[in-house]
Coordinates of C-alpha atoms in Angstrom, one line a residue:
X1 CA 61.6 226.5 81.2
X2 CA 63.0 226.5 84.3
X3 CA 61.8 229.2 86.6
X4 CA 64.8 229.1 89.8
X5 CA 67.6 231.1 87.7
X6 CA 69.9 228.5 88.1
X7 CA 72.0 228.6 84.8
X8 CA 75.1 230.7 85.7
X9 CA 77.4 232.3 82.6
X10 CA 80.9 233.9 83.7
X11 CA 82.7 236.4 81.5
X12 CA 85.9 237.5 82.8
X13 CA 86.7 240.3 82.7
X14 CA 88.8 241.5 80.2
X15 CA 90.3 238.4 80.1
X16 CA 93.4 237.9 78.1
X17 CA 94.7 242.5 79.5
X18 CA 93.6 241.8 83.4
X19 CA 96.0 238.5 82.5
X20 CA 98.9 240.7 81.2
X21 CA 98.2 243.2 84.8
X22 CA 97.8 241.0 87.1
X23 CA 102.0 239.5 85.8
X24 CA 102.9 243.0 85.3
X25 CA 102.8 244.8 88.8
X26 CA 104.3 248.2 86.6
X27 CA 101.1 247.8 84.4
X28 CA 98.3 247.2 87.2
X29 CA 95.8 250.5 86.8
X30 CA 97.0 251.6 83.8
X31 CA 95.6 251.2 80.8
X32 CA 96.8 248.1 78.0
X33 CA 96.2 246.5 74.9
X34 CA 97.2 242.4 73.3
X35 CA 96.9 241.7 69.8
X36 CA 98.8 241.3 67.1
X37 CA 101.0 244.4 66.3
X38 CA 101.6 244.7 63.3
X39 CA 100.1 246.9 60.7
X40 CA 97.3 244.6 59.7
X41 CA 96.9 243.6 63.5
X42 CA 93.7 243.5 65.4
X43 CA 93.2 244.2 69.7
X44 CA 92.3 240.7 70.9
X45 CA 91.1 242.9 74.7
X46 CA 91.9 246.2 76.0
X47 CA 91.8 246.3 79.6
X48 CA 89.5 248.9 81.2
X49 CA 92.3 252.1 81.1
X50 CA 92.2 251.6 78.0
X51 CA 88.0 251.7 76.2
X52 CA 88.1 254.9 77.9
X53 CA 89.7 256.3 75.4
X54 CA 87.0 254.1 73.1
X55 CA 89.7 250.5 72.2
X56 CA 88.0 247.6 71.9
X57 CA 88.0 244.1 70.6
X58 CA 88.3 243.6 67.4
X59 CA 89.2 247.3 66.6
X60 CA 92.7 248.0 64.3
X61 CA 95.4 248.1 65.9
X62 CA 96.6 250.9 64.5
X63 CA 92.9 253.1 64.7
X64 CA 93.9 251.9 69.1
X65 CA 97.1 253.4 68.6
X66 CA 95.7 256.7 67.8
X67 CA 93.2 256.4 70.4
X68 CA 95.3 255.8 73.4
X69 CA 99.4 256.1 71.6
X70 CA 100.1 256.0 75.5
X71 CA 98.8 252.2 76.0
X72 CA 101.4 249.8 76.0
X73 CA 100.6 247.2 72.9
X74 CA 101.2 243.5 74.3
X75 CA 101.7 240.5 71.8
X76 CA 99.2 237.5 73.7
X77 CA 101.2 234.9 75.9
X78 CA 98.7 231.9 74.7
X79 CA 100.3 229.4 77.4
X80 CA 99.3 232.2 80.5
X81 CA 96.0 232.8 78.9
X82 CA 95.2 228.5 78.5
X83 CA 96.5 227.9 82.7
X84 CA 95.0 230.2 83.5
X85 CA 92.1 228.5 82.0
X86 CA 91.5 225.4 83.2
X87 CA 91.9 226.9 86.6
X88 CA 88.6 228.5 86.2
X89 CA 86.9 225.6 84.2
X90 CA 87.5 223.4 86.6
X91 CA 86.5 225.2 89.6
X92 CA 83.0 225.2 86.9
X93 CA 83.3 220.8 86.6
X94 CA 83.0 221.6 90.8
X95 CA 80.3 223.3 90.6
X96 CA 78.0 220.4 88.1
X97 CA 79.0 218.3 85.5
X98 CA 76.8 220.0 83.2
X99 CA 79.8 223.0 82.2
X100 CA 79.5 224.7 78.7
X101 CA 82.9 226.4 78.0
X102 CA 82.4 229.4 74.8
X103 CA 85.8 229.9 75.1
X104 CA 89.0 230.8 77.6
X105 CA 87.1 232.7 79.5
X106 CA 83.6 232.3 78.5
X107 CA 81.1 229.6 80.3
X108 CA 77.7 228.2 81.3
X109 CA 76.5 226.3 83.7
X110 CA 73.5 224.2 84.7
X111 CA 74.2 224.8 88.7
X112 CA 71.2 222.3 89.3
X113 CA 72.2 219.6 87.8
X114 CA 75.4 219.4 89.8
X115 CA 73.3 220.3 93.1
X116 CA 75.1 223.7 93.4
X117 CA 72.0 225.7 93.8
X118 CA 67.8 225.0 93.4
X119 CA 66.8 228.5 94.0
X120 CA 67.6 232.5 94.0
X121 CA 69.5 232.4 97.5
X122 CA 71.2 229.1 96.9
X123 CA 72.1 230.7 93.0
X124 CA 73.0 233.8 94.1
X125 CA 75.8 231.6 97.6
X126 CA 77.4 229.9 94.6
X127 CA 77.7 232.4 92.7
X128 CA 79.2 234.6 94.5
X129 CA 81.4 231.4 96.1
X130 CA 82.1 231.3 93.0
X131 CA 83.5 235.0 91.8
X132 CA 85.6 234.5 95.5
X133 CA 87.2 231.3 94.6
X134 CA 88.1 232.1 91.4
X135 CA 89.9 235.9 92.5
X136 CA 91.8 233.1 95.0
X137 CA 93.5 231.1 92.3
X138 CA 93.9 233.1 89.8
X139 CA 94.0 237.2 91.2
X140 CA 91.9 237.9 87.9
X141 CA 88.0 238.8 88.4
X142 CA 84.8 237.1 86.4
X143 CA 81.4 238.6 86.0
X144 CA 78.9 236.3 86.7
X145 CA 74.9 236.2 85.2
X146 CA 72.5 234.0 87.3
X147 CA 68.9 233.0 85.2
X148 CA 66.6 230.5 84.0
X149 CA 68.3 230.3 80.3
X150 CA 71.3 230.5 78.6
X151 CA 70.6 233.5 77.0
X152 CA 68.8 235.2 80.3
X153 CA 71.9 234.7 82.1
X154 CA 74.2 236.2 78.8
X155 CA 72.3 239.6 79.5
X156 CA 72.7 239.2 83.4
X157 CA 76.5 239.0 83.0
X158 CA 76.6 241.7 80.8
X159 CA 74.8 243.9 82.9
X160 CA 77.0 242.4 86.0
X161 CA 80.3 243.8 83.9
X162 CA 83.0 245.2 85.3
X163 CA 83.2 242.1 88.5
X164 CA 79.9 241.7 90.0
X165 CA 76.7 239.9 89.4
X166 CA 73.3 240.2 88.6
X167 CA 70.9 237.6 89.3
X168 CA 67.5 237.9 87.1
X169 CA 64.6 237.3 89.2
X170 CA 61.5 234.7 87.4
X171 CA 58.6 236.8 86.5
X172 CA 61.0 239.5 85.4
X173 CA 61.9 238.9 82.4
X174 CA 60.5 240.7 80.4
X175 CA 60.5 243.5 81.4
X176 CA 64.3 243.7 81.0
X177 CA 64.2 242.6 77.6
X178 CA 61.3 244.8 76.3
X179 CA 62.8 247.9 76.1
X180 CA 66.6 246.2 75.2
X181 CA 68.2 246.6 71.6
X182 CA 67.4 243.6 69.0
X183 CA 70.8 243.0 68.9
X184 CA 70.5 241.8 73.1
X185 CA 68.9 237.9 71.5
X186 CA 71.2 235.3 70.0
X187 CA 71.1 235.2 66.3
X188 CA 70.3 239.4 65.9
X189 CA 73.7 240.2 64.2
X190 CA 74.0 243.5 61.9
X191 CA 72.1 242.0 58.8
X192 CA 69.5 240.4 60.5
X193 CA 69.3 243.9 63.1
X194 CA 69.3 246.2 59.2
X195 CA 66.8 244.2 58.2
X196 CA 64.0 244.6 61.3
X197 CA 65.2 248.6 62.2
X198 CA 64.3 249.4 57.9
X199 CA 60.7 247.8 59.3
X200 CA 60.7 250.4 62.4
X201 CA 60.9 247.3 65.1
X202 CA 64.6 247.8 67.5
X203 CA 63.4 246.7 70.9
X204 CA 62.5 243.2 72.0
X205 CA 59.6 244.5 73.1
X206 CA 58.8 246.3 69.7
X207 CA 60.1 242.6 68.0
X208 CA 57.3 240.5 70.4
X209 CA 54.6 243.3 70.2
X210 CA 54.9 242.8 65.8
X211 CA 54.0 239.0 65.9
X212 CA 55.4 235.4 64.9
X213 CA 53.4 234.9 61.6
X214 CA 55.3 239.2 60.4
X215 CA 58.3 237.8 62.0
X216 CA 58.1 234.4 60.0
X217 CA 56.7 236.4 57.1
X218 CA 59.5 238.8 57.2
X219 CA 62.5 235.9 58.2
X220 CA 61.9 232.7 57.2
X221 CA 60.0 229.7 59.3
X222 CA 63.0 228.7 61.2
X223 CA 65.0 232.4 62.2
X224 CA 61.2 234.4 63.0
X225 CA 59.7 231.5 65.2
X226 CA 63.4 231.7 67.3
X227 CA 63.8 235.1 67.6
X228 CA 60.0 235.3 68.9
X229 CA 60.4 232.9 71.7
X230 CA 63.9 235.0 72.8
X231 CA 60.7 238.3 72.7
X232 CA 58.8 236.5 75.1
X233 CA 62.1 235.3 76.9
X234 CA 60.9 231.8 76.1
X235 CA 64.5 229.9 76.0
X236 CA 65.1 226.5 76.1
X237 CA 68.6 225.5 75.3
X238 CA 70.2 222.9 77.9
X239 CA 73.7 223.7 78.9
X240 CA 75.6 221.0 76.5
X241 CA 78.2 219.7 78.5
X242 CA 80.8 218.4 75.9
X243 CA 81.3 220.2 72.5
X244 CA 82.5 218.1 70.0
X245 CA 85.9 220.0 68.5
X246 CA 85.6 219.5 64.5
X247 CA 88.7 220.8 63.5
X248 CA 92.4 222.4 64.5
X249 CA 93.5 224.8 62.5
X250 CA 96.2 228.0 63.1
X251 CA 97.2 230.5 60.5
X252 CA 99.7 233.5 60.4
X253 CA 98.8 237.3 58.8
X254 CA 101.6 238.8 57.5
X255 CA 102.9 242.7 58.1
X256 CA 104.0 241.9 54.2
X257 CA 102.0 239.8 51.0
X258 CA 105.0 237.6 50.4
X259 CA 105.5 237.0 47.2
X260 CA 108.5 234.5 46.7
X261 CA 106.5 231.1 46.3
X262 CA 109.7 229.2 47.8
X263 CA 108.8 231.9 51.2
X264 CA 105.1 230.6 50.8
X265 CA 105.8 227.3 50.5
X266 CA 108.0 227.3 53.8
X267 CA 104.8 228.8 55.9
X268 CA 103.1 226.4 54.5
X269 CA 104.8 223.2 56.3
X270 CA 105.9 226.0 58.7
X271 CA 102.4 226.2 59.9
X272 CA 101.6 222.6 59.7
X273 CA 104.4 221.5 61.9
X274 CA 102.2 223.7 64.5
X275 CA 98.6 222.6 63.5
X276 CA 100.7 218.3 64.4
X277 CA 101.7 220.3 67.6
X278 CA 97.7 221.5 68.7
X279 CA 96.2 217.9 67.6
X280 CA 99.2 215.9 68.5
X281 CA 98.1 218.1 71.8
X282 CA 94.7 217.2 71.6
X283 CA 95.4 213.4 71.2
X284 CA 93.6 213.6 67.8
X285 CA 94.2 212.4 64.1
X286 CA 91.9 213.9 61.3
X287 CA 91.3 212.8 57.6
X288 CA 91.3 216.0 55.9
X289 CA 93.7 218.0 55.8
X290 CA 92.0 222.2 54.8
X291 CA 94.7 224.8 53.7
X292 CA 93.8 228.3 53.2
X293 CA 95.1 231.3 51.2
X294 CA 94.1 234.4 51.7
X295 CA 95.3 236.7 48.5
X296 CA 96.5 240.6 48.2
X297 CA 93.6 241.5 46.7
X298 CA 92.1 239.6 50.6
X299 CA 90.2 236.3 47.6
X300 CA 90.3 234.0 50.1
X301 CA 90.7 230.2 49.2
X302 CA 91.0 226.8 51.0
X303 CA 91.5 224.0 49.1
X304 CA 91.1 220.1 51.0
X305 CA 92.2 217.4 50.3
X306 CA 91.4 213.6 52.2
X307 CA 93.5 210.7 53.7
X308 CA 92.4 207.0 53.8
X309 CA 92.7 206.9 57.7
X310 CA 93.2 209.1 59.9
X311 CA 96.7 210.9 60.5
X312 CA 99.1 212.7 63.3
X313 CA 101.4 212.1 61.2
X314 CA 103.3 216.0 60.7
X315 CA 105.3 214.2 57.8
X316 CA 101.7 213.8 55.8
X317 CA 100.4 217.2 56.5
X318 CA 103.3 218.4 55.2
X319 CA 102.7 216.6 52.2
X320 CA 99.4 216.5 51.9
X321 CA 99.3 220.5 52.7
X322 CA 102.5 221.4 49.8
X323 CA 100.2 219.9 47.3
X324 CA 97.2 221.5 47.6
X325 CA 99.1 224.4 47.6
X326 CA 100.2 222.8 44.2
X327 CA 96.7 224.6 43.4
X328 CA 96.8 228.0 44.2
X329 CA 98.0 230.9 42.1
X330 CA 100.2 232.8 44.7
X331 CA 101.3 235.3 41.9
X332 CA 100.4 238.0 42.5
X333 CA 101.4 238.1 46.6
X334 CA 99.6 236.2 50.8
X335 CA 98.6 238.7 53.0
X336 CA 97.3 235.0 55.0
X337 CA 98.0 231.3 55.0
X338 CA 96.6 228.1 57.7
X339 CA 96.2 224.3 57.7
X340 CA 94.4 223.2 59.7
X341 CA 92.8 218.9 59.6
X342 CA 89.2 218.0 60.0
X343 CA 87.1 214.9 60.2
X344 CA 88.9 213.7 63.9
X345 CA 89.7 211.6 65.6
X346 CA 91.3 209.8 69.2
X347 CA 93.2 207.1 66.8
X348 CA 95.7 207.1 63.3
X349 CA 95.7 204.5 61.4
X350 CA 99.4 205.1 60.2
X351 CA 99.3 205.3 56.0
X352 CA 103.3 203.2 56.2
X353 CA 103.9 204.2 52.4
X354 CA 102.5 207.4 52.5
X355 CA 104.7 208.1 55.3
X356 CA 107.8 207.0 53.9
X357 CA 107.4 208.8 50.3
X358 CA 106.8 211.7 52.1
X359 CA 109.8 211.5 54.1
X360 CA 111.6 210.8 51.5
X361 CA 110.7 213.4 49.1
X362 CA 110.5 216.1 52.2
X363 CA 114.5 215.5 52.4
X364 CA 115.0 215.7 48.4
X365 CA 112.8 219.0 49.0
X366 CA 114.9 219.7 51.6
X367 CA 118.4 219.1 49.2
X368 CA 116.9 220.7 45.8
X369 CA 115.9 224.5 48.6
X370 CA 119.2 224.7 49.9
X371 CA 121.3 224.3 46.9
X372 CA 118.9 226.9 44.9
X373 CA 117.5 229.1 46.8
X374 CA 117.8 232.8 45.9
X375 CA 120.3 235.5 48.3
X376 CA 116.5 237.4 48.3
X377 CA 114.3 234.7 49.5
X378 CA 117.1 233.9 52.3
X379 CA 116.6 236.9 53.2
X380 CA 113.1 237.7 53.4
X381 CA 113.4 234.4 55.9
X382 CA 112.1 235.7 59.2
X383 CA 115.0 235.7 62.4
X384 CA 115.3 232.3 64.0
X385 CA 112.4 232.7 66.5
X386 CA 114.4 232.4 70.1
X387 CA 116.1 236.4 68.7
X388 CA 112.4 237.3 68.3
X389 CA 111.7 239.7 71.4
X390 CA 107.5 240.0 71.4
X391 CA 107.2 243.0 73.9
X392 CA 105.4 241.3 76.7
X393 CA 107.2 237.7 76.4
X394 CA 108.8 236.4 78.9
X395 CA 112.9 236.8 79.5
X396 CA 114.8 235.7 81.6
X397 CA 118.2 237.3 82.5
X398 CA 121.4 235.1 84.0
X399 CA 122.1 238.1 86.2
X400 CA 119.3 240.2 87.2
X401 CA 116.2 236.8 86.6
X402 CA 112.6 237.0 85.0
X403 CA 111.0 239.7 83.3
X404 CA 109.5 240.6 79.8
X405 CA 110.0 242.4 76.8
X406 CA 108.7 246.1 76.6
X407 CA 110.0 246.7 73.8
X408 CA 112.6 245.8 70.9
X409 CA 114.6 247.6 67.3
X410 CA 117.7 248.7 66.4
X411 CA 119.2 245.7 67.5
X412 CA 118.4 246.0 70.7
X413 CA 115.3 244.6 73.6
X414 CA 113.9 246.5 76.5
X415 CA 113.1 243.9 79.3
X416 CA 111.1 245.1 83.1
X417 CA 112.6 243.3 85.7
X418 CA 109.6 241.7 87.4
X419 CA 107.1 238.8 88.1
X420 CA 103.5 238.7 89.8
X421 CA 104.4 239.0 93.2
X422 CA 107.0 242.2 93.0
X423 CA 107.1 245.5 93.3
X424 CA 106.9 247.2 89.5
X425 CA 110.2 246.1 88.0
X426 CA 113.9 248.5 86.8
X427 CA 114.1 248.6 82.8
X428 CA 117.1 247.6 81.4
X429 CA 118.1 247.2 77.2
X430 CA 120.3 244.5 75.9
X431 CA 122.4 244.2 72.1
X432 CA 119.3 241.5 70.9
X433 CA 121.4 238.7 70.5
X434 CA 122.5 239.4 74.1
X435 CA 123.7 235.6 75.1
X436 CA 122.7 236.3 79.3
X437 CA 119.5 236.6 77.4
X438 CA 116.7 233.8 77.4
X439 CA 113.1 232.8 76.1
X440 CA 110.8 231.8 79.7
X441 CA 108.0 229.6 80.8
X442 CA 104.7 232.5 82.1
X443 CA 105.1 232.5 86.0
X444 CA 101.7 231.8 88.0
X445 CA 99.2 234.5 88.1
X446 CA 99.4 233.5 92.1
X447 CA 102.0 232.2 94.1
X448 CA 101.8 228.2 95.1
X449 CA 97.1 228.7 93.5
X450 CA 96.2 225.3 93.6
X451 CA 92.4 224.0 92.8
X452 CA 92.3 221.5 94.3
X453 CA 91.6 222.2 98.0
X454 CA 88.6 225.0 96.2
X455 CA 87.5 221.1 95.8
X456 CA 84.5 219.0 97.3
X457 CA 86.9 215.4 98.4
X458 CA 87.0 213.3 96.1
X459 CA 86.7 215.8 93.2
X460 CA 90.5 216.4 93.9
X461 CA 91.7 213.8 90.8
X462 CA 89.9 216.3 88.6
X463 CA 91.3 219.8 89.0
X464 CA 92.2 220.5 85.4
X465 CA 90.4 219.6 82.5
X466 CA 92.0 217.4 79.9
X467 CA 90.9 219.6 77.3
X468 CA 89.6 222.6 76.4
X469 CA 87.7 223.5 73.2
X470 CA 88.9 225.3 69.9
X471 CA 86.8 228.3 69.8
X472 CA 88.8 230.4 70.3
X473 CA 91.4 231.8 68.0
X474 CA 94.2 234.1 68.3
X475 CA 94.6 237.2 66.9
X476 CA 96.4 238.4 63.7
X477 CA 100.1 237.7 63.8
X478 CA 102.0 240.9 64.4
X479 CA 106.0 242.3 64.0
X480 CA 108.7 241.9 66.4
X481 CA 108.1 244.4 69.1
X482 CA 107.5 247.8 69.5
X483 CA 108.1 249.7 72.5
X484 CA 104.9 250.7 74.0

């Protein structure tokens, strides 16, 4: 284990909510909750102003609304979050070749491997400069932890929140960890924590005092050895630069259970197309198609089919997903559907016969559906995406310019017209089908922001990483936007 505190852990502060506040001047300093807005939606992120009321991530959205009824409730805008994340990750990769992203807003960095730090003073300087560069480029804040190991660096960044920097000095690790809850250690979840609590072990110090043999007896050899080492502040896990993407998937949770079999089939086809979009966006293909179905009683079924070779062809993936759906009973209703692809490769081995057959069957199915679809089934289909004005989404009006959806309902949509660089804007209301109003792309949080000028000479071409790990996931889908 190294002695110098040259492992850095960065965690952006309330990332989704902070990005929304930076994007929307009227929400700065106010309670903002980002997540699925439907009855089954959950909170993805809450601003620090909303956390005062007890709102936190993973909380049911209905509970959040009861705790903070006057907060602004917004649907996530992942295109914006990913673009900001790419800027942040570029700054991290300028410090070291060993950067291990954990999600869009969190990563480990081995500063010593990049020559950015070698002792306490240089590590603190690197962390301070990083925080300043992040604010300059994105307008957002991040908290930095510095320590001699990944476990301690993450603990330090938690202590630094919000918008701070904490360095754990070598030699102080045991004293720092001792009074902390056992849940602080990696690998101690609710079940393990309860098991230890029943044995009278609630702090890291008590965990260390229990001894390795006792922990192995209680938790098993691998888990017991690992927890005892961490209780002694020993963590030799290296920062891993590349984390292989094992699968690409998309899923949606529905506000009302879907009972109509035709609608279920159409949703699966739509999800398959979205999955292909992500697959191609990452330059990947895959052999195994996976269907996920959560039924009305919360039972979750998965079905998979492995093809002869990797593909990114939408017709082939739609065909496979449809075949998998045939083996699932959905008569009681469906609350969640998902389509994924695993067995990934960076090339395709196209099965031309399968593609041709899939194309013919798709055409036949579409013709049959158009002839036989029942009126009530058609009525259940959601309105076109461009008319679904979701709270927080960007729009543009031919007369008033750029704005964002503040709420919608009863055939009308309310828009606040402002940009990240403007003063808080005015609110106007339109009919949902107003031809002058259309969806728009998110605007940069900082005008003219560019990472390139902050990178060392010779690193300009690597200012934006090609891809990010797929470890992050979206919230459950929400219904049409409601007024905050």
